[in-house]
Amino acid sequence: MPFQPFDYSAIDHRPWPALQRFSRRIFVFLMRLLIRLEVEDVEHIPATGAFVLAANHLHLLDPALGLICVPRRMVGIAKDKWRRPPFNWFLTGMSDIIFVGNSNRHALLQAIKVLQAGGVMAILPEGTRSPNGALGKGHMGAALLATRAPAPVLPAVLYGQEQAMKYWKRLRRVPVNARIGTLIELPPGKADREQLETYTEQIMIAIARLLPPEYRGVYAELASSAGEDHMLS
């Protein structure tokens, strides 16, 4: 399905608490003024049931843009340094956040509970913004959650937002593209490190294949050689 202008009227704010509904409506209004969002294959997003959303990370706005593109209520993961004001006001005002500090185990258990309750966890496997606009090496968090919960992984990408300042300086809206992949089913259960690394690589290849070639970074060669029907088994 080709890229389509994003249908903002399709966003259902009702599942969110009052403060988050208010914050999201303000953010959506601002984004309509500041960006020109087009999305491909939004129908791939499950209307119900748990899944792990795994996406690339190019810009500070990525988590909030993801909340717009995905009509489900999601729970995100953020480093503990973002717990400080004013960053935490923005993050928790827009969505539910699990902050990761010294105890990764505590955050993992919380995230698993979200998935086992039928919720959606949003993960940026690179762990930090790309310094050069290209996809970096993925960490194992998405694969770990997906196998332990268990829940499928939904790869997705956003690109174009990294050029925001160039457009805003000229008082123009930023063209941003979003693409949604298809669900990836991972073998459930406790996987060892080698298995998790394999699953992570395959998740990252799926993310890379949704991106234009110039954004694929360390997964460019693997994404190019992956078959069109590349799936996990």
mmCIF file of C-alpha atoms in Angstrom:
data_model
loop_
_atom_site.group_PDB
_atom_site.id
_atom_site.type_symbol
_atom_site.label_atom_id
_atom_site.label_comp_id
_atom_site.label_asym_id
_atom_site.label_seq_id
_atom_site.Cartn_x
_atom_site.Cartn_y
_atom_site.Cartn_z
ATOM 1 C CA MET A 1 0.000 0.000 0.000
ATOM 2 C CA PRO A 2 1.499 3.402 -0.967
ATOM 3 C CA PHE A 3 2.122 6.186 1.511
ATOM 4 C CA GLN A 4 -1.046 8.034 2.468
ATOM 5 C CA PRO A 5 -1.516 11.367 4.278
ATOM 6 C CA PHE A 6 -2.046 10.508 7.919
ATOM 7 C CA ASP A 7 -5.689 10.517 9.008
ATOM 8 C CA TYR A 8 -5.608 12.413 12.298
ATOM 9 C CA SER A 9 -9.339 11.853 12.745
ATOM 10 C CA ALA A 10 -8.606 8.147 13.250
ATOM 11 C CA ILE A 11 -6.815 8.817 16.536
ATOM 12 C CA ASP A 12 -8.907 7.638 19.458
ATOM 13 C CA HIS A 13 -7.842 9.505 22.612
ATOM 14 C CA ARG A 14 -10.463 7.849 24.806
ATOM 15 C CA PRO A 15 -8.318 4.999 26.199
ATOM 16 C CA TRP A 16 -5.933 7.507 27.825
ATOM 17 C CA PRO A 17 -6.402 9.193 31.227
ATOM 18 C CA ALA A 18 -7.668 12.779 31.191
ATOM 19 C CA LEU A 19 -4.242 14.460 31.464
ATOM 20 C CA GLN A 20 -2.788 12.347 28.682
ATOM 21 C CA ARG A 21 -5.835 12.934 26.472
ATOM 22 C CA PHE A 22 -5.386 16.683 26.908
ATOM 23 C CA SER A 23 -1.627 16.524 26.245
ATOM 24 C CA ARG A 24 -2.052 14.328 23.189
ATOM 25 C CA ARG A 25 -4.665 16.615 21.643
ATOM 26 C CA ILE A 26 -2.342 19.610 22.056
ATOM 27 C CA PHE A 27 0.585 17.683 20.609
ATOM 28 C CA VAL A 28 -1.446 16.441 17.640
ATOM 29 C CA PHE A 29 -2.576 20.013 16.931
ATOM 30 C CA LEU A 30 1.037 21.238 16.992
ATOM 31 C CA MET A 31 2.266 18.382 14.819
ATOM 32 C CA ARG A 32 -0.348 19.135 12.174
ATOM 33 C CA LEU A 33 1.144 22.624 11.978
ATOM 34 C CA LEU A 34 4.784 21.507 12.031
ATOM 35 C CA ILE A 35 4.979 18.253 10.069
ATOM 36 C CA ARG A 36 3.445 16.625 7.022
ATOM 37 C CA LEU A 37 3.039 13.021 8.120
ATOM 38 C CA GLU A 38 2.426 10.214 5.655
ATOM 39 C CA VAL A 39 2.033 6.606 6.749
ATOM 40 C CA GLU A 40 2.164 3.280 4.937
ATOM 41 C CA ASP A 41 0.460 0.047 6.032
ATOM 42 C CA VAL A 42 -1.157 1.377 9.204
ATOM 43 C CA GLU A 43 -3.608 -1.515 8.827
ATOM 44 C CA HIS A 44 -0.815 -3.834 10.026
ATOM 45 C CA ILE A 45 -1.276 -2.529 13.580
ATOM 46 C CA PRO A 46 -3.363 -5.037 15.586
ATOM 47 C CA ALA A 47 -6.541 -3.521 17.009
ATOM 48 C CA THR A 48 -6.314 -5.754 20.084
ATOM 49 C CA GLY A 49 -3.797 -7.961 21.839
ATOM 50 C CA ALA A 50 -0.247 -7.536 23.054
ATOM 51 C CA PHE A 51 2.747 -6.731 20.889
ATOM 52 C CA VAL A 52 6.177 -5.112 21.110
ATOM 53 C CA LEU A 53 6.577 -2.121 18.803
ATOM 54 C CA ALA A 54 10.239 -1.920 17.720
ATOM 55 C CA ALA A 55 11.321 1.177 15.790
ATOM 56 C CA ASN A 56 14.361 3.161 14.691
ATOM 57 C CA HIS A 57 15.453 6.301 16.545
ATOM 58 C CA LEU A 58 16.441 9.488 14.688
ATOM 59 C CA HIS A 59 15.035 12.410 16.696
ATOM 60 C CA LEU A 60 13.853 13.462 20.150
ATOM 61 C CA LEU A 61 10.315 13.616 18.760
ATOM 62 C CA ASP A 62 10.313 9.933 17.768
ATOM 63 C CA PRO A 63 8.442 8.591 20.832
ATOM 64 C CA ALA A 64 5.717 11.235 20.529
ATOM 65 C CA LEU A 65 5.404 10.757 16.757
ATOM 66 C CA GLY A 66 5.059 7.033 17.370
ATOM 67 C CA LEU A 67 2.184 7.709 19.745
ATOM 68 C CA ILE A 68 0.407 9.554 16.946
ATOM 69 C CA CYS A 69 0.964 6.840 14.333
ATOM 70 C CA VAL A 70 -0.151 3.959 16.557
ATOM 71 C CA PRO A 71 -3.774 4.348 17.704
ATOM 72 C CA ARG A 72 -3.280 1.916 20.621
ATOM 73 C CA ARG A 73 -2.359 3.018 24.130
ATOM 74 C CA MET A 74 1.334 2.199 24.534
ATOM 75 C CA VAL A 75 3.852 2.019 27.346
ATOM 76 C CA GLY A 76 7.363 3.242 26.573
ATOM 77 C CA ILE A 77 10.772 2.682 28.110
ATOM 78 C CA ALA A 78 13.117 5.593 28.844
ATOM 79 C CA LYS A 79 16.491 5.981 30.505
ATOM 80 C CA ASP A 80 16.374 7.142 34.098
ATOM 81 C CA LYS A 81 18.039 10.454 33.161
ATOM 82 C CA TRP A 82 14.773 11.510 31.470
ATOM 83 C CA ARG A 83 12.935 11.255 34.795
ATOM 84 C CA ARG A 84 14.024 14.823 35.638
ATOM 85 C CA PRO A 85 11.770 17.847 34.973
ATOM 86 C CA PRO A 86 10.876 19.137 32.473
ATOM 87 C CA PHE A 87 11.499 16.011 30.375
ATOM 88 C CA ASN A 88 9.405 13.741 32.579
ATOM 89 C CA TRP A 89 6.448 16.155 32.343
ATOM 90 C CA PHE A 90 6.431 15.737 28.583
ATOM 91 C CA LEU A 91 6.994 11.967 28.594
ATOM 92 C CA THR A 92 4.474 11.054 31.272
ATOM 93 C CA GLY A 93 2.034 13.659 30.009
ATOM 94 C CA MET A 94 1.924 11.925 26.637
ATOM 95 C CA SER A 95 2.094 8.272 27.647
ATOM 96 C CA ASP A 96 2.905 5.712 30.329
ATOM 97 C CA ILE A 97 6.646 5.304 30.864
ATOM 98 C CA ILE A 98 8.810 2.676 32.540
ATOM 99 C CA PHE A 99 12.076 4.328 33.548
ATOM 100 C CA VAL A 100 15.180 2.141 33.422
ATOM 101 C CA GLY A 101 17.698 2.831 36.164
ATOM 102 C CA ASN A 102 20.169 0.533 37.875
ATOM 103 C CA SER A 103 17.670 -2.325 38.012
ATOM 104 C CA ASN A 104 16.988 -3.515 34.486
ATOM 105 C CA ARG A 105 15.281 -6.551 35.996
ATOM 106 C CA HIS A 106 12.591 -4.418 37.644
ATOM 107 C CA ALA A 107 11.875 -2.623 34.356
ATOM 108 C CA LEU A 108 11.790 -5.956 32.513
ATOM 109 C CA LEU A 109 9.250 -7.413 34.931
ATOM 110 C CA GLN A 110 7.051 -4.321 34.626
ATOM 111 C CA ALA A 111 7.178 -4.486 30.832
ATOM 112 C CA ILE A 112 6.326 -8.189 30.812
ATOM 113 C CA LYS A 113 3.290 -7.469 33.007
ATOM 114 C CA VAL A 114 2.095 -4.870 30.481
ATOM 115 C CA LEU A 115 2.313 -7.407 27.648
ATOM 116 C CA GLN A 116 0.740 -10.222 29.631
ATOM 117 C CA ALA A 117 -2.198 -7.903 30.337
ATOM 118 C CA GLY A 118 -2.674 -7.452 26.575
ATOM 119 C CA GLY A 119 -0.895 -4.105 26.335
ATOM 120 C CA VAL A 120 1.634 -2.649 23.914
ATOM 121 C CA MET A 121 5.284 -1.956 24.748
ATOM 122 C CA ALA A 122 7.205 0.519 22.578
ATOM 123 C CA ILE A 123 10.949 -0.122 22.279
ATOM 124 C CA LEU A 124 13.707 1.728 20.412
ATOM 125 C CA PRO A 125 16.237 -1.131 20.144
ATOM 126 C CA GLU A 126 19.190 1.135 19.282
ATOM 127 C CA GLY A 127 18.874 2.595 22.779
ATOM 128 C CA THR A 128 19.846 6.093 21.686
ATOM 129 C CA ARG A 129 19.399 8.478 18.772
ATOM 130 C CA SER A 130 21.436 7.779 15.670
ATOM 131 C CA PRO A 131 24.297 10.310 15.419
ATOM 132 C CA ASN A 132 24.381 10.138 11.622
ATOM 133 C CA GLY A 133 20.829 9.261 10.558
ATOM 134 C CA ALA A 134 21.700 5.621 9.869
ATOM 135 C CA LEU A 135 20.428 2.577 11.759
ATOM 136 C CA GLY A 136 22.741 1.494 14.578
ATOM 137 C CA LYS A 137 23.244 -1.865 16.235
ATOM 138 C CA GLY A 138 20.213 -3.089 18.137
ATOM 139 C CA HIS A 139 20.131 -4.169 21.773
ATOM 140 C CA MET A 140 18.340 -7.322 22.917
ATOM 141 C CA GLY A 141 15.481 -5.735 24.897
ATOM 142 C CA ALA A 142 12.757 -6.176 22.278
ATOM 143 C CA ALA A 143 13.664 -9.827 21.676
ATOM 144 C CA LEU A 144 13.879 -10.503 25.411
ATOM 145 C CA LEU A 145 10.423 -9.046 26.051
ATOM 146 C CA ALA A 146 8.878 -10.807 23.068
ATOM 147 C CA THR A 147 10.135 -14.236 24.113
ATOM 148 C CA ARG A 148 9.470 -13.891 27.832
ATOM 149 C CA ALA A 149 5.941 -12.406 27.696
ATOM 150 C CA PRO A 150 5.464 -13.878 25.027
ATOM 151 C CA ALA A 151 4.234 -11.419 22.391
ATOM 152 C CA PRO A 152 4.890 -10.720 18.701
ATOM 153 C CA VAL A 153 7.134 -7.890 17.514
ATOM 154 C CA LEU A 154 5.829 -5.187 15.170
ATOM 155 C CA PRO A 155 8.681 -3.437 13.304
ATOM 156 C CA ALA A 156 8.085 0.188 12.334
ATOM 157 C CA VAL A 157 10.079 3.181 11.129
ATOM 158 C CA LEU A 158 9.914 6.957 11.009
ATOM 159 C CA TYR A 159 12.223 9.039 8.847
ATOM 160 C CA GLY A 160 12.472 12.629 7.691
ATOM 161 C CA GLN A 161 12.045 14.137 11.160
ATOM 162 C CA GLU A 162 15.828 14.377 11.556
ATOM 163 C CA GLN A 163 15.694 17.312 9.101
ATOM 164 C CA ALA A 164 13.158 19.210 11.203
ATOM 165 C CA MET A 165 15.244 22.295 11.947
ATOM 166 C CA LYS A 166 16.148 22.795 8.290
ATOM 167 C CA TYR A 167 12.450 23.029 7.396
ATOM 168 C CA TRP A 168 11.321 24.957 10.455
ATOM 169 C CA LYS A 169 13.927 27.644 9.863
ATOM 170 C CA ARG A 170 12.241 28.244 6.523
ATOM 171 C CA LEU A 171 8.782 28.114 8.157
ATOM 172 C CA ARG A 172 7.891 24.959 6.280
ATOM 173 C CA ARG A 173 6.323 21.735 7.479
ATOM 174 C CA VAL A 174 8.663 18.766 7.759
ATOM 175 C CA PRO A 175 7.824 15.797 5.505
ATOM 176 C CA VAL A 176 7.868 12.697 7.731
ATOM 177 C CA ASN A 177 7.236 9.159 6.532
ATOM 178 C CA ALA A 178 6.125 6.259 8.713
ATOM 179 C CA ARG A 179 6.054 2.625 7.650
ATOM 180 C CA ILE A 180 4.549 -0.260 9.601
ATOM 181 C CA GLY A 181 5.854 -3.773 9.045
ATOM 182 C CA THR A 182 4.199 -7.114 9.682
ATOM 183 C CA LEU A 183 4.138 -8.997 12.974
ATOM 184 C CA ILE A 184 7.120 -11.196 13.796
ATOM 185 C CA GLU A 185 6.452 -14.243 15.966
ATOM 186 C CA LEU A 186 9.371 -15.348 18.126
ATOM 187 C CA PRO A 187 9.679 -18.740 19.831
ATOM 188 C CA PRO A 188 8.297 -18.300 23.363
ATOM 189 C CA GLY A 189 10.313 -19.144 26.450
ATOM 190 C CA LYS A 190 13.663 -18.354 28.001
ATOM 191 C CA ALA A 191 16.200 -17.815 25.230
ATOM 192 C CA ASP A 192 19.955 -17.801 25.797
ATOM 193 C CA ARG A 193 22.172 -14.883 24.807
ATOM 194 C CA GLU A 194 23.105 -16.341 21.426
ATOM 195 C CA GLN A 195 19.451 -16.888 20.532
ATOM 196 C CA LEU A 196 18.525 -13.374 21.672
ATOM 197 C CA GLU A 197 21.302 -11.917 19.532
ATOM 198 C CA THR A 198 19.976 -13.856 16.531
ATOM 199 C CA TYR A 199 16.403 -12.687 17.162
ATOM 200 C CA THR A 200 17.602 -9.108 17.644
ATOM 201 C CA GLU A 201 19.501 -9.139 14.369
ATOM 202 C CA GLN A 202 16.440 -10.404 12.533
ATOM 203 C CA ILE A 203 14.219 -7.757 14.146
ATOM 204 C CA MET A 204 16.713 -5.080 13.128
ATOM 205 C CA ILE A 205 16.848 -6.436 9.575
ATOM 206 C CA ALA A 206 13.051 -6.171 9.438
ATOM 207 C CA ILE A 207 13.305 -2.549 10.625
ATOM 208 C CA ALA A 208 16.078 -1.821 8.116
ATOM 209 C CA ARG A 209 14.050 -3.209 5.228
ATOM 210 C CA LEU A 210 11.311 -0.679 5.969
ATOM 211 C CA LEU A 211 13.811 2.173 5.585
ATOM 212 C CA PRO A 212 15.235 3.697 2.397
ATOM 213 C CA PRO A 213 18.727 2.260 1.672
ATOM 214 C CA GLU A 214 20.561 5.371 2.885
ATOM 215 C CA TYR A 215 19.066 4.944 6.391
ATOM 216 C CA ARG A 216 19.883 1.247 6.872
ATOM 217 C CA GLY A 217 23.292 1.739 8.454
ATOM 218 C CA VAL A 218 25.002 -1.352 9.872
ATOM 219 C CA TYR A 219 22.173 -3.556 8.580
ATOM 220 C CA ALA A 220 22.314 -2.310 4.973
ATOM 221 C CA GLU A 221 23.938 -5.405 3.501
ATOM 222 C CA LEU A 222 21.844 -7.858 5.506
ATOM 223 C CA ALA A 223 18.627 -5.997 4.666
ATOM 224 C CA SER A 224 19.448 -5.988 0.960
ATOM 225 C CA SER A 225 20.149 -9.726 0.934
ATOM 226 C CA ALA A 226 17.063 -10.646 2.993
ATOM 227 C CA GLY A 227 14.221 -12.155 0.993
ATOM 228 C CA GLU A 228 10.958 -10.326 0.534
ATOM 229 C CA ASP A 229 9.252 -12.907 2.730
ATOM 230 C CA HIS A 230 11.944 -12.821 5.438
ATOM 231 C CA MET A 231 10.309 -14.090 8.617
ATOM 232 C CA LEU A 232 11.392 -15.558 11.926
ATOM 233 C CA SER A 233 10.706 -19.130 12.773
#
